[in-house]
GROMACS .gro file of C-alpha atoms in nm:
model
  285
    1UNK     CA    1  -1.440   0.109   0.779
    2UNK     CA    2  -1.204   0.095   0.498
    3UNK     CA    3  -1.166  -0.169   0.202
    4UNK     CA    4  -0.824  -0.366   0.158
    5UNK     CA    5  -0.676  -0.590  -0.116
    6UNK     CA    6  -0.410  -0.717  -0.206
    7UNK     CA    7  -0.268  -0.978  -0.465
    8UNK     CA    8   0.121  -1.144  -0.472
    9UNK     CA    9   0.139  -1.333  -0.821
   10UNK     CA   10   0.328  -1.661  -0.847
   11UNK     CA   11   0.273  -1.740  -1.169
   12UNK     CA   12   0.471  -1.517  -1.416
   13UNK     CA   13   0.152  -1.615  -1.688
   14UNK     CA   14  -0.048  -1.380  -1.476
   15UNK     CA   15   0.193  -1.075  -1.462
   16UNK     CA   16   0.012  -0.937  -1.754
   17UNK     CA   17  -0.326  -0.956  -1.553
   18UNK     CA   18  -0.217  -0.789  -1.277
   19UNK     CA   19  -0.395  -0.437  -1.276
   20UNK     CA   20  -0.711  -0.596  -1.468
   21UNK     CA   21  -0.698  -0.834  -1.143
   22UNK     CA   22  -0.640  -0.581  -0.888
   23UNK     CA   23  -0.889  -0.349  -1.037
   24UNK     CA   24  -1.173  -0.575  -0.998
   25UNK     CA   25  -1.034  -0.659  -0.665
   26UNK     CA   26  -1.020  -0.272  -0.593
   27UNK     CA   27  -1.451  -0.251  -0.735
   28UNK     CA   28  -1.550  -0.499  -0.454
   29UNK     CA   29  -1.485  -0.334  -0.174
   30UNK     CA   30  -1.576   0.045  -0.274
   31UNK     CA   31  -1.912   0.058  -0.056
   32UNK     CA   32  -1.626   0.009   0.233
   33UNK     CA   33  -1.404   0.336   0.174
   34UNK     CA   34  -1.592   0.597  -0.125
   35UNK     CA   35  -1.398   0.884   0.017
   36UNK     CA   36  -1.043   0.766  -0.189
   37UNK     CA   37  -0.865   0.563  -0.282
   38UNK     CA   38  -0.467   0.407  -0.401
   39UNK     CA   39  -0.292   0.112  -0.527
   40UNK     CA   40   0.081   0.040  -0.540
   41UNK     CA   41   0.216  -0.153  -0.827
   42UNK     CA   42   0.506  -0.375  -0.838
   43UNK     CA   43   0.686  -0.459  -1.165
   44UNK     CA   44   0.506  -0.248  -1.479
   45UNK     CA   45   0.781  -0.152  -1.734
   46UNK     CA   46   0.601   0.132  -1.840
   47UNK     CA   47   0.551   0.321  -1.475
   48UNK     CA   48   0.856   0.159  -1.318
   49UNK     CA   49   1.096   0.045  -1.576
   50UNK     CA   50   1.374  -0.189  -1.458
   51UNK     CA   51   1.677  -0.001  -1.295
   52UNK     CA   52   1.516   0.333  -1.299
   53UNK     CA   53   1.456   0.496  -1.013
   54UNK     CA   54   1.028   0.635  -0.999
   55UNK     CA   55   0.944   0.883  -0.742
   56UNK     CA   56   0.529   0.944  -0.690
   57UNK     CA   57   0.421   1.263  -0.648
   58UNK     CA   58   0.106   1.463  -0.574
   59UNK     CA   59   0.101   1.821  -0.567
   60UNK     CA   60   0.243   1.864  -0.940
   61UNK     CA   61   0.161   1.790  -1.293
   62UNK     CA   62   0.345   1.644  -1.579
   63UNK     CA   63   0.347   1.962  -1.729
   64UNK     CA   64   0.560   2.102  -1.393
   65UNK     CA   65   0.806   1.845  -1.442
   66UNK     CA   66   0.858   1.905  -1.790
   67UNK     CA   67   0.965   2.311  -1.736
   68UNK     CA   68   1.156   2.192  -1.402
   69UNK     CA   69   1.352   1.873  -1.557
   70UNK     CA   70   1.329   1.873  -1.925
   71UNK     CA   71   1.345   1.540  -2.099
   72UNK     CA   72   1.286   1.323  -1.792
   73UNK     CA   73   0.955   1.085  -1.859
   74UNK     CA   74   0.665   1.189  -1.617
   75UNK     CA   75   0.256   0.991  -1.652
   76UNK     CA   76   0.008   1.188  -1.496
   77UNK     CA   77  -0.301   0.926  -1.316
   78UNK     CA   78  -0.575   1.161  -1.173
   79UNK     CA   79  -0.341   1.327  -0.860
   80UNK     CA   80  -0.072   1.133  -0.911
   81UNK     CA   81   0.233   1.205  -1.101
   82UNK     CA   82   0.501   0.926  -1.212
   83UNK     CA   83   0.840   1.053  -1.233
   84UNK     CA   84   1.155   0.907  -1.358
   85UNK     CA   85   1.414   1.057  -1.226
   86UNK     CA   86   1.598   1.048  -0.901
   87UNK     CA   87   1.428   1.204  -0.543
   88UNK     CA   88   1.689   1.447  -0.484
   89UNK     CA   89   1.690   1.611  -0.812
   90UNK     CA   90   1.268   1.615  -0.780
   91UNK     CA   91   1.345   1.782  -0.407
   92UNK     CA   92   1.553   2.068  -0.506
   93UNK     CA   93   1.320   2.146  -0.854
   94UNK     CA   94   0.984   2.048  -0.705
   95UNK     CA   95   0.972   2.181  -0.357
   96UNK     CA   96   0.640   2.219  -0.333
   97UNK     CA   97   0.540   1.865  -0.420
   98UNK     CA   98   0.492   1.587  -0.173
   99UNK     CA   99   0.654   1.242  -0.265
  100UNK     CA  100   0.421   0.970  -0.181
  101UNK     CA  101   0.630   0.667  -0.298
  102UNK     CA  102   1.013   0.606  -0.433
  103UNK     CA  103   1.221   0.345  -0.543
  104UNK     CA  104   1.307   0.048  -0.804
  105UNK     CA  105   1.027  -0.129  -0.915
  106UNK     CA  106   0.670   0.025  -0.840
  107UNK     CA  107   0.467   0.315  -0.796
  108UNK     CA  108   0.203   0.462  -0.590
  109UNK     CA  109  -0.083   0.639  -0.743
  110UNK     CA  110  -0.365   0.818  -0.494
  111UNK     CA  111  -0.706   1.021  -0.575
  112UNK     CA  112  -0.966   1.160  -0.377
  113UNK     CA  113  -1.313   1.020  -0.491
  114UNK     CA  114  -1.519   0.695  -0.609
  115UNK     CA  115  -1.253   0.418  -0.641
  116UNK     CA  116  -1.384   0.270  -0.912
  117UNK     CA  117  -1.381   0.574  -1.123
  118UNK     CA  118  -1.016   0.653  -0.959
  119UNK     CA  119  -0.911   0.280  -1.091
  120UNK     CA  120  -1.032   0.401  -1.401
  121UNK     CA  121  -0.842   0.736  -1.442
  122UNK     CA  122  -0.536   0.522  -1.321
  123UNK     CA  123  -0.542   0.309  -1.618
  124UNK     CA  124  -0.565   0.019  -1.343
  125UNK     CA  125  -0.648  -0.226  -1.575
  126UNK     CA  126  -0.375  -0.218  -1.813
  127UNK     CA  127  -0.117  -0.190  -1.561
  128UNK     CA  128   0.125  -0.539  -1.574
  129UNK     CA  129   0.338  -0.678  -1.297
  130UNK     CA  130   0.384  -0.920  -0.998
  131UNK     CA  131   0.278  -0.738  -0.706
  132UNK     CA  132  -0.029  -0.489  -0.576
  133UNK     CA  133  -0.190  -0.327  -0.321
  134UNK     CA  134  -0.511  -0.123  -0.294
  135UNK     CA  135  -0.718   0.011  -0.057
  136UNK     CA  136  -1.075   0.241  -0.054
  137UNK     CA  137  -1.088   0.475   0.241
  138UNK     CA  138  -1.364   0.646   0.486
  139UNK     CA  139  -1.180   0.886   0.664
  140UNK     CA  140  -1.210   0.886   1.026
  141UNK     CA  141  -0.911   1.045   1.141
  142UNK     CA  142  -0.803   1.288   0.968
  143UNK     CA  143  -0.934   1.511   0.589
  144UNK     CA  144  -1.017   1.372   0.244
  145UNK     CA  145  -0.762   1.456   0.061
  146UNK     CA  146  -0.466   1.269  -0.176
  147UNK     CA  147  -0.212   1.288   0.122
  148UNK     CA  148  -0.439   1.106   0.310
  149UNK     CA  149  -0.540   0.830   0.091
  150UNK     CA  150  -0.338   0.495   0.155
  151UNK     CA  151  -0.107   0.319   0.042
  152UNK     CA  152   0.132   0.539   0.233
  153UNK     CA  153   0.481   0.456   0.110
  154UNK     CA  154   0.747   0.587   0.313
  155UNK     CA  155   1.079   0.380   0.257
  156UNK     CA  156   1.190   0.276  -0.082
  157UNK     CA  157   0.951   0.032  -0.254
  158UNK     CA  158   0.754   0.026   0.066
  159UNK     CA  159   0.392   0.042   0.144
  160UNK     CA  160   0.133  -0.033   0.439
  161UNK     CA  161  -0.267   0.020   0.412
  162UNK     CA  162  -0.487  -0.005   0.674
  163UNK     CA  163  -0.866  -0.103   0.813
  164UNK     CA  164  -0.894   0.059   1.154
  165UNK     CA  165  -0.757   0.320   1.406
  166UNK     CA  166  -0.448   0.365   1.604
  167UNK     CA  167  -0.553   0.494   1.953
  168UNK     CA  168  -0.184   0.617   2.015
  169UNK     CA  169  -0.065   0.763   1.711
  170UNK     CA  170  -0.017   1.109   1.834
  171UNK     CA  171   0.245   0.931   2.111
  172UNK     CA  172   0.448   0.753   1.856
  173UNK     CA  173   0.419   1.015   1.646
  174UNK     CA  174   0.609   1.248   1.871
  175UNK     CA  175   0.839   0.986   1.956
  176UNK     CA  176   0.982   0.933   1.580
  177UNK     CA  177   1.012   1.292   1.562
  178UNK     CA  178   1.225   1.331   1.847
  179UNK     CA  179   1.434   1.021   1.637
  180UNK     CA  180   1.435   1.295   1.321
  181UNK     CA  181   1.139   1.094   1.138
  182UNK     CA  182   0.959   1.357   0.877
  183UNK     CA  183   0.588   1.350   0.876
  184UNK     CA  184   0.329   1.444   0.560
  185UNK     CA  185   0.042   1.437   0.702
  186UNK     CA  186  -0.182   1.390   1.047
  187UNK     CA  187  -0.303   1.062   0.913
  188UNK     CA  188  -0.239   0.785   1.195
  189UNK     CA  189  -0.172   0.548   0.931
  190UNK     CA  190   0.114   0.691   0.796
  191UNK     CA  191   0.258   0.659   1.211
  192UNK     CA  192   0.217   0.277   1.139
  193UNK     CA  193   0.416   0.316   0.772
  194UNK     CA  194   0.645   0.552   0.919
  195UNK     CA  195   0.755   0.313   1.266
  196UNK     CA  196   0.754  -0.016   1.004
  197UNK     CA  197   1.011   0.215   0.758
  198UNK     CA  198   1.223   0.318   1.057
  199UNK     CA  199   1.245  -0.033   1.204
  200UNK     CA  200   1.343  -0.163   0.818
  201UNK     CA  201   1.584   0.101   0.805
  202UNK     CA  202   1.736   0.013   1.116
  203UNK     CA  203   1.806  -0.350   1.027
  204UNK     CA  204   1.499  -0.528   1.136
  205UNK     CA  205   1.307  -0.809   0.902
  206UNK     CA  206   0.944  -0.721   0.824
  207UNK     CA  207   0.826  -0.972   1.030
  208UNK     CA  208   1.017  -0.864   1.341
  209UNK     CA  209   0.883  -0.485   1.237
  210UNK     CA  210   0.568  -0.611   1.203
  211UNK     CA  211   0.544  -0.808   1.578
  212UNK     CA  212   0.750  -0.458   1.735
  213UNK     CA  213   0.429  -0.239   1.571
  214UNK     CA  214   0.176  -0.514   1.749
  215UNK     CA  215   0.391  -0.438   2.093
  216UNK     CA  216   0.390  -0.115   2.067
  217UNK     CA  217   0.042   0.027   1.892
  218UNK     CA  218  -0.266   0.057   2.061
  219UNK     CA  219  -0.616   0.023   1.826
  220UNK     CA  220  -0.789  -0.149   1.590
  221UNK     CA  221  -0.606  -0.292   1.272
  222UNK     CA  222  -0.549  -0.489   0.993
  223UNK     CA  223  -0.256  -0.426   0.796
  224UNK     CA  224  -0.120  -0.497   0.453
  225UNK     CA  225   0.243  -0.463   0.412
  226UNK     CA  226   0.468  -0.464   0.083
  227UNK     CA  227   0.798  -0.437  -0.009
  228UNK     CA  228   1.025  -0.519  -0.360
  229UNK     CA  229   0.976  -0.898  -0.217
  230UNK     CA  230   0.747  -0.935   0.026
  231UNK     CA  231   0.389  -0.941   0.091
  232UNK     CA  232   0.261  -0.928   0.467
  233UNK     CA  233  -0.070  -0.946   0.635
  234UNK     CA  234  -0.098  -0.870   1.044
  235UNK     CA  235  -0.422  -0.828   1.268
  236UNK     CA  236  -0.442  -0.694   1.603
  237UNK     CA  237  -0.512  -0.859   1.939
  238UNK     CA  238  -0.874  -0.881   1.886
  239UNK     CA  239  -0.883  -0.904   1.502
  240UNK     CA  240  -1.223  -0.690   1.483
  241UNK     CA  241  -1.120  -0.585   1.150
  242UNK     CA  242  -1.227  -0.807   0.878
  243UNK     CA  243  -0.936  -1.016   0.642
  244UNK     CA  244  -0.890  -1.303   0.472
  245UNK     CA  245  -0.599  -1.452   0.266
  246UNK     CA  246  -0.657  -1.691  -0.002
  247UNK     CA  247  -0.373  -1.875  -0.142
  248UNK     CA  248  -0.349  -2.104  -0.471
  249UNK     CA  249   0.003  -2.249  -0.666
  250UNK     CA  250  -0.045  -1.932  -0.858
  251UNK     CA  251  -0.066  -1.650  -0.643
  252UNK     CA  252  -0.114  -1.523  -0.264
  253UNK     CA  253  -0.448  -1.232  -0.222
  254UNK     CA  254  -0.566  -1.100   0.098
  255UNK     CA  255  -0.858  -0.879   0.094
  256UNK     CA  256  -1.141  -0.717   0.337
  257UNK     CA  257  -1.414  -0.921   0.210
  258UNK     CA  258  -1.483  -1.277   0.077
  259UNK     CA  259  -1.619  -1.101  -0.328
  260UNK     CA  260  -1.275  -0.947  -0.362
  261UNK     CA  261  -1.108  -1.295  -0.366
  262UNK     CA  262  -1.398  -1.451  -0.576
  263UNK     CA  263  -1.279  -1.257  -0.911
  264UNK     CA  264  -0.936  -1.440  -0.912
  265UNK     CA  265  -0.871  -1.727  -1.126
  266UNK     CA  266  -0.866  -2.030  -0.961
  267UNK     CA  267  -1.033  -1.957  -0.645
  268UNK     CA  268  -1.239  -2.238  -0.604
  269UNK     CA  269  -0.900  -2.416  -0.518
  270UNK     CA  270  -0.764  -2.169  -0.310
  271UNK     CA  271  -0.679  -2.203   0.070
  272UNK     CA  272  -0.867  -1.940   0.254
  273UNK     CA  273  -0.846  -1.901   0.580
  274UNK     CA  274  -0.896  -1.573   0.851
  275UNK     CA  275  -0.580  -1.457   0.998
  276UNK     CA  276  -0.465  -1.522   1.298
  277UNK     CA  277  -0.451  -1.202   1.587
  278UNK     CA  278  -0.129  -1.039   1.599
  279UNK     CA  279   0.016  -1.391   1.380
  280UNK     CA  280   0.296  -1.191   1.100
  281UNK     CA  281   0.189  -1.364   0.783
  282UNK     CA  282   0.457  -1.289   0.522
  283UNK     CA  283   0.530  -1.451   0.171
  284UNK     CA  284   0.847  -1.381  -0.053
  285UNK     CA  285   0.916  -1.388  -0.405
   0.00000   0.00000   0.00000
């Protein structure tokens, strides 16, 4: 059992609301994941500023970067470390770090521990922007740690979190080795972010990615996938998992349960509905 949200603003009046939005979001479903938790964040100028490239990072400190790339901005958030500067240059000073998010536009920031307090040490609520995801994790498959927190972001400005269990991970795992696909951790979530990346990279749309994953993955699931403009929600053949999507003029949310929608503005004229099984729901900026 693990805790999803997720909120696609609209309304550029609301951009300044976004982390204060997502953070409350993030505080009603924490009873459904307490082991960790991690939100990715579209469009703040201050963790992504516009046309710089911002590469995630766990396993490092601000510190670190300093000594390794002097003058280049880094923001610590609990495990997380926000660095401007290009992935290569981070890869050849930083070898020992593990990227867990790159590209124009947004960052990912991860923690082990209560996610209310990890919202807090984020500075969740002060973040601005168009876009977020976040999701509050009870490890099944694989250790507590910052690796395996979600989102897992894997292509640039790309991330996937996930309620439920993919019985043939280890399979498809192998499989997008043998293809020369890089793995961080055992998590079987990061198999569903890395096949969606590798189906992206090879020319597919998200929704087609998104209907090849339902062919191909055995389990449980329900999926939140984002991208620099795109928002998508997808539920297995049985659609166990619990979602629903609300939807107002205004802005698009998804979340686990019903209380995460009910601290948005505006609900009370929102479309909610349950999604579809194995029905690609994706909205655009």
């Amino acid at each position: 059992m693990c805790g999803i949200v997720g909120l696609h603003l609209r309304e550029p009046s609301l951009e300044p609301r976004l982390g204060e939005l997502l953070a409350a979001m993030l505080g009603q479903v924490v009873e459904r994941g307490p082991d960790s938790a991690g939100v990715a964040v579209y469009g703040d100028p201050r963790l992504s500023p516009p046309g710089r490239t911002v590469v995630s990072l766990l396993g490092t400190s601000v510190a670190e970067v300093a000594e390794a790339l002097p003058g280049v901005t880094a923001y610590e958030a609990d495990a997380t470390t926000v660095v401007h500067a290009s992935i290569d240059a981070l890869k050849a000073t930083l070898p020992g770090a593990t990227v867990i998010g790159s590209g124009e536009g947004f960052a990912v920031l991860k923690g082990t521990g209560n996610p209310a307090e990890l919202a807090s040490s984020f500075g969740l609520a002060d973040v601005t922007g168009w876009q977020g995801v976040g999701h509050t994790r009870m490890a099944t498959e694989s250790a507590v740690t910052p690796e395996g927190a979600h989102p897992f972001s894997v292509g640039p400005g790309q991330c996937l979190v996930h309620n439920g269990s993919f019985a043939n991970h280890a399979t498809i795992r192998r499989e997008l080795r043998a293809q020369g696909v890089e793995f961080d951790s055992e998590n079987d979530s990061e198999v569903g972010a890395r096949f969606v990346a590798h189906q992206l990279a090879q020319g597919a749309e998200l929704e087609k990615a998104l209907k090849l994953l339902c062919e191909r993955f055995d389990g449980f699931y329900t999926l939140l996938v984002s991208t620099g403009d795109s928002f998508a929600v997808v539920r297995d053949a049985i659609a166990c998992k619990p979602a629903l999507v609300a939807e107002t003029d205004a802005w698009v949310a998804m979340a686990s349960e019903y209380r995460a929608l009910d601290v948005l503005p505006g609900i009370e004229h929102a479309r909610i509905f349950e999604p579809e099984p194995e029905e690609v729901y994706v909205w655009r900026r």
